[in-house]
Phi, psi and omega in degrees: 000133179298150182299331182264015180295143178275351180288139176290155179297147177290142177237149175236161171256116176276127181240111179262118182253138178218125180061033178082000181239150176288119180276316179201150172221143183203151177283147179215146177281127177285120178266328181183153176212107181264011181098337178241313180249134173249136178238134180225163175230136181209149173288160175311124186259358181282170177278121176060219183258138172241110183258112180272353185096322179255346175200151176243127170263131186211163178308136182102337176294147179236131181252124169257113192247138181236125182238146180240145175277349184234011179231156186262039177198167170230152179236128184235115174279131183247124177239143174289168180304331180275002178095353179292132177287126174273322181156198182233129176251125183242132176255136169273125186218167166289160177306142183292150178232125175264120180234100186064238179258017178248130174258107186260128183227127179262114181286130180252024172081324183285139180220165177217140175242137171229122179293163182303322182271359177078002182278342181240105175239122182219138174278140185233150169065026177297331177293320177296320179298314180299320181284344184292337181081006182298325180302323179275318186280331181210076184303324180295317179294320179297318179296318178296322180295314180295319178298321179296316179297319177299318179296315179299316180296318179300312180299317181298319182283335181267012174129349175120200191247010186305321182293340178276338192250160180293000000 
């Protein structure tokens, strides 16, 4: 869409599903869809502040989120209200599905954080993944999830996610 277009930006509803239930849903501006990767931008959709100890997500933060129809993860660049990059939060998910104006993503518990300067790369929620029972109920999906987390960690340690993103 041209920059001077009078049309409002397209919006999608991002629907994050976990364990068969909707965990969160929020509106997001569609930035692009090349048929494989969808990119959206949305303000922090959580309630209040979420302090992980290594990063705080808070009102005013903006997430530029990238989802793939053929990959088992999403990559989310997190910026503070002043535009400063806080880092990248990555979710291990089943491939994203666009259904009408809903972008549905199934969270598989595993996550990865990479700080803006790349000095802090950490795998998250491996205990939740182990407790989920996915390894027993869907071994192929569990294997794909672990491989996705390994790929994300490798990319994070080797310089980041720029080659994945526009």
